[in-house]
Amino acid sequence: MQYKLTIAITTYNRAGKLKKCVECILPQIKNKPVELLVNDNASTDNTESLMKRMSNKYGFSYYRNHDNVGPDRNFLLGYERAVGEYVMLLGDDDFLLPGAIESIMKSLDENPVMVHINSCDLLKTEPIKKSLPRLKEEGQIIYHNRDEFFKGVDIFVTFMSSMILKTDYVQKIKNKEKFIGTYFIQSFIAFEVMKNEGKYIINTYNCLAASPNRTVGYDLYFVWGEQYYNLLFNGAINCGIEKSTVEQIYIKDLKDIILNFVLSFRITCKNSRNWE
């Protein structure tokens, strides 16, 4: 079968959520040209035994790294192992909602460079309870202008699970390893893909229930103060987005999103005293 889409789940030590993630996908891809693969970054829980059983039963691919190679290199393995025309890296704690695959496949029929999908917050896992979607559901919005597309995606260019990229464009990027350690490797790769001309789509169907961050293990000042700046003023501008557009988005994000995000975790995270 020639696959139109590869869904590559990246996982580490989240067997329970991973099982739910896979179970949300399997009924939707039956008899569809969709490849499912799981990249296990040397989990130490029961992920291996669980995925071997499920992959043998349902016929998807399971890969286990011999050693923990870090999240960024595991992301790259997901991109490189994909054989579908398009690739979607999916977090193991993000769940595709009913009807998501059908809606995504309609977007891919437009032969876009990239698709960004609508999402909501996951409030409860069993059964799934979700918030309202962040975007109004009004079908597919097709762009031929990268600046306008980026304005619609905004800070969610950092949300790995929401981006579907043309696989050939991803795999042709030279030296993707240079983005390791940037905290936004998936976003730098998306911007590299956006160097290509063509259609860009925001699919506003509520496709994805995303698990919220409850704790963070990194320096939020460094990541969202410095690294996010570098992502936009290097990655976005290098792909051809106008500097004025980048400045507008960066200032708006700082004011409307990042400030509240950082301040809330500054209160709740035990390691916030070590942030610089």
Coordinates of C-alpha atoms in Angstrom, one line a residue:
M1 CA 0.0 0.0 0.0
Q2 CA 1.2 3.5 -0.8
Y3 CA 0.6 5.6 2.3
K4 CA -0.7 9.1 2.1
L5 CA 0.0 9.8 5.8
T6 CA 2.4 8.5 8.4
I7 CA 1.5 9.1 12.1
A8 CA 4.7 8.7 14.1
I9 CA 4.1 8.6 17.8
T10 CA 7.1 9.5 19.9
T11 CA 7.1 8.0 23.4
Y12 CA 9.0 7.6 26.6
N13 CA 7.7 6.0 29.8
R14 CA 4.0 6.7 29.3
A15 CA 2.6 3.2 28.6
G16 CA -0.9 4.0 29.8
K17 CA -1.3 7.2 27.8
L18 CA 0.4 5.6 24.8
K19 CA -2.1 2.8 24.8
K20 CA -5.0 5.3 24.8
C21 CA -3.3 7.3 22.1
V22 CA -3.0 4.3 19.8
E23 CA -6.5 3.1 20.6
C24 CA -7.8 6.5 19.4
I25 CA -6.1 6.1 16.1
L26 CA -6.6 2.4 15.1
P27 CA -10.4 2.5 14.3
Q28 CA -9.9 5.7 12.2
I29 CA -7.2 4.3 9.9
K30 CA -8.8 1.0 9.1
N31 CA -8.8 0.6 5.3
K32 CA -7.2 4.0 4.9
P33 CA -3.7 4.7 3.4
V34 CA -2.3 5.6 6.8
E35 CA 0.9 4.2 8.3
L36 CA 1.1 4.1 12.1
L37 CA 4.5 3.8 13.8
V38 CA 5.7 4.1 17.4
N39 CA 9.2 5.4 18.3
D40 CA 10.0 4.3 21.8
N41 CA 13.0 6.1 23.3
A42 CA 14.2 3.2 25.4
S43 CA 11.3 3.3 27.9
T44 CA 11.9 1.6 31.3
D45 CA 8.3 0.9 32.0
N46 CA 6.1 -1.7 30.3
T47 CA 5.9 0.2 27.0
E48 CA 8.0 -2.5 25.1
S49 CA 5.8 -5.5 26.1
L50 CA 2.6 -3.5 25.6
M51 CA 3.6 -2.2 22.1
K52 CA 4.9 -5.6 21.0
R53 CA 1.5 -7.2 21.8
M54 CA -0.5 -4.4 20.2
S55 CA 1.7 -4.1 17.1
N56 CA 1.5 -7.8 16.5
K57 CA -2.3 -7.8 16.9
Y58 CA -3.1 -4.6 14.9
G59 CA -0.2 -4.6 12.4
F60 CA 1.5 -1.2 13.0
S61 CA 5.3 -0.7 13.3
Y62 CA 7.0 -0.5 16.7
Y63 CA 10.6 0.7 17.0
R64 CA 12.6 0.7 20.2
N65 CA 15.8 2.7 20.6
H66 CA 18.6 0.6 22.2
D67 CA 19.5 3.7 24.3
N68 CA 17.7 6.9 25.2
V69 CA 18.8 9.3 22.5
G70 CA 16.9 12.3 23.9
P71 CA 13.6 13.7 22.6
D72 CA 15.0 15.6 19.7
R73 CA 16.8 12.7 18.1
N74 CA 13.7 10.6 18.7
F75 CA 11.7 13.2 16.8
L76 CA 14.2 13.0 13.9
L77 CA 13.8 9.2 13.8
G78 CA 10.1 9.6 13.4
Y79 CA 10.6 11.9 10.4
E80 CA 13.2 9.6 8.9
R81 CA 11.2 6.4 9.3
A82 CA 8.1 7.8 7.8
V83 CA 7.2 6.4 4.3
G84 CA 3.9 8.2 3.9
E85 CA 3.6 11.2 1.6
Y86 CA 2.9 13.3 4.7
V87 CA 4.2 12.9 8.2
M88 CA 2.6 13.8 11.5
L89 CA 4.6 13.5 14.7
L90 CA 2.2 12.9 17.5
G91 CA 2.9 13.1 21.2
D92 CA 2.0 10.0 23.2
D93 CA -0.3 12.1 25.5
D94 CA -2.2 13.8 22.7
F95 CA -5.3 12.0 21.4
L96 CA -6.9 12.1 18.0
L97 CA -10.6 12.7 18.2
P98 CA -13.3 10.9 16.3
G99 CA -13.4 12.0 12.7
A100 CA -9.9 13.5 12.8
I101 CA -8.3 11.2 10.2
E102 CA -11.1 11.7 7.7
S103 CA -10.9 15.4 8.0
I104 CA -7.1 15.4 7.8
M105 CA -7.2 13.2 4.6
K106 CA -9.5 15.8 3.0
S107 CA -6.9 18.4 3.7
L108 CA -4.1 16.3 2.2
D109 CA -6.2 15.8 -1.0
E110 CA -5.4 19.5 -1.6
N111 CA -1.7 18.6 -1.9
P112 CA -0.5 21.2 0.6
V113 CA 3.0 21.9 1.8
M114 CA 1.8 21.8 5.4
V115 CA -1.4 21.4 7.4
H116 CA -2.0 22.8 10.9
I117 CA -4.9 21.2 12.8
N118 CA -7.2 22.6 15.4
S119 CA -7.1 21.3 18.9
C120 CA -8.6 21.5 22.4
D121 CA -7.4 20.8 25.9
L122 CA -7.8 17.3 27.3
L123 CA -9.6 17.6 30.6
K124 CA -10.1 13.9 31.4
T125 CA -8.8 10.7 29.8
E126 CA -11.4 8.0 30.7
P127 CA -13.7 8.8 29.1
I128 CA -12.2 11.6 27.1
K129 CA -13.5 15.0 28.3
K130 CA -12.3 18.0 26.4
S131 CA -12.5 21.8 26.3
L132 CA -13.9 23.8 23.4
P133 CA -11.5 24.0 20.4
R134 CA -9.2 27.0 20.3
L135 CA -10.2 27.9 16.8
K136 CA -13.8 28.3 15.5
E137 CA -14.7 25.2 13.4
E138 CA -15.3 26.5 9.9
G139 CA -13.7 24.0 7.6
Q140 CA -10.4 24.3 5.8
I141 CA -8.7 27.6 5.4
I142 CA -6.4 27.6 2.4
Y143 CA -3.5 30.0 2.2
H144 CA -1.0 30.8 -0.6
N145 CA 0.8 33.4 1.5
R146 CA 3.1 32.0 4.2
D147 CA 2.8 35.2 6.3
E148 CA -0.9 34.9 6.5
F149 CA -0.7 31.2 7.3
F150 CA 1.8 31.9 10.1
K151 CA -0.4 34.6 11.5
G152 CA -3.2 31.9 11.8
V153 CA -0.9 29.3 13.3
D154 CA 1.0 31.7 15.6
I155 CA 2.6 30.2 18.7
F156 CA 1.2 26.8 17.9
V157 CA 4.0 26.3 15.4
T158 CA 5.7 25.0 18.5
F159 CA 3.0 22.4 19.1
M160 CA 4.4 19.3 17.4
S161 CA 1.2 17.2 17.2
S162 CA -0.7 20.0 15.4
M163 CA 1.6 20.0 12.3
I164 CA 1.5 17.7 9.3
L165 CA 4.4 18.2 6.8
K166 CA 5.2 16.9 3.4
T167 CA 7.6 14.1 4.1
D168 CA 9.8 14.6 1.1
Y169 CA 10.4 18.2 2.1
V170 CA 11.3 17.2 5.6
Q171 CA 13.7 14.4 4.6
K172 CA 15.5 16.6 2.1
I173 CA 16.5 19.1 4.8
K174 CA 20.2 19.0 5.3
N175 CA 21.8 18.7 8.7
K176 CA 18.6 18.6 10.7
E177 CA 20.8 17.7 13.7
K178 CA 21.8 21.4 14.0
F179 CA 18.4 22.0 15.6
I180 CA 18.9 19.6 18.4
G181 CA 18.9 21.4 21.7
T182 CA 17.0 24.4 20.5
Y183 CA 13.8 23.1 22.4
F184 CA 11.9 23.8 19.2
I185 CA 13.4 21.3 16.7
Q186 CA 10.0 20.4 15.3
S187 CA 9.3 24.1 14.7
F188 CA 12.6 24.8 13.0
I189 CA 11.9 21.9 10.7
A190 CA 8.4 23.3 10.0
F191 CA 10.0 26.6 9.0
E192 CA 12.5 24.8 6.7
V193 CA 9.5 23.1 5.0
M194 CA 7.8 26.5 4.6
K195 CA 10.6 27.5 2.3
N196 CA 8.6 25.6 -0.4
E197 CA 5.9 27.4 -2.4
G198 CA 2.4 26.0 -2.5
K199 CA -0.8 25.7 -0.5
Y200 CA -0.9 25.9 3.3
I201 CA -3.9 24.8 5.2
I202 CA -5.4 25.4 8.6
N203 CA -7.9 22.6 9.3
T204 CA -10.3 24.0 11.9
Y205 CA -12.1 20.7 12.5
N206 CA -11.4 19.8 16.2
C207 CA -9.0 17.0 15.5
L208 CA -6.9 16.7 18.6
A209 CA -7.2 16.7 22.4
A210 CA -3.9 17.9 23.8
S211 CA -2.7 17.0 27.3
P212 CA -1.9 20.2 29.2
N213 CA 1.6 20.8 30.8
R214 CA 1.3 20.4 34.5
T215 CA 5.0 20.5 35.3
V216 CA 8.1 21.6 33.3
G217 CA 11.6 20.4 33.6
Y218 CA 13.4 23.2 31.9
D219 CA 14.1 26.9 32.4
L220 CA 11.1 28.8 31.1
Y221 CA 12.9 32.1 31.0
F222 CA 15.5 30.6 28.7
V223 CA 13.1 28.7 26.5
W224 CA 10.4 31.2 26.0
G225 CA 12.4 34.3 26.5
E226 CA 15.5 33.5 24.4
Q227 CA 15.0 30.3 22.4
Y228 CA 11.5 31.3 21.2
Y229 CA 12.9 34.6 20.1
N230 CA 15.7 32.7 18.2
L231 CA 13.1 30.4 16.6
L232 CA 11.1 33.3 15.2
F233 CA 13.9 35.7 14.3
N234 CA 16.0 33.0 12.7
G235 CA 13.7 30.1 11.7
A236 CA 10.7 32.2 10.5
I237 CA 12.6 34.9 8.8
N238 CA 15.0 32.5 7.1
C239 CA 12.0 30.7 5.5
G240 CA 10.8 34.0 3.9
I241 CA 8.3 35.3 6.4
E242 CA 8.5 39.1 6.7
K243 CA 10.3 40.6 9.7
S244 CA 7.3 42.8 10.4
T245 CA 5.1 39.8 10.6
V246 CA 7.5 38.0 13.0
E247 CA 7.8 41.1 15.2
Q248 CA 4.0 41.4 15.4
I249 CA 3.6 37.8 16.4
Y250 CA 6.4 37.8 18.9
I251 CA 5.2 40.9 20.7
K252 CA 1.6 39.6 20.8
D253 CA 2.7 36.2 22.1
L254 CA 4.8 37.7 24.8
K255 CA 1.9 39.9 26.0
D256 CA -1.0 37.5 25.5
I257 CA 0.4 34.0 26.1
I258 CA 4.0 33.7 27.3
L259 CA 3.8 36.1 30.2
N260 CA 0.8 34.3 31.9
F261 CA 2.3 30.9 31.0
V262 CA 5.7 31.7 32.6
L263 CA 4.2 33.4 35.7
S264 CA 1.8 30.5 36.4
F265 CA 4.6 27.9 36.3
R266 CA 6.9 30.2 38.2
I267 CA 4.5 29.7 41.1
T268 CA 3.8 26.0 40.8
C269 CA 7.2 24.5 39.7
K270 CA 9.6 23.5 42.4
N271 CA 12.6 24.1 40.2
S272 CA 11.7 27.7 39.2
R273 CA 14.3 29.1 41.6
N274 CA 17.0 27.8 39.2
W275 CA 15.6 29.6 36.2
E276 CA 17.9 32.3 34.9

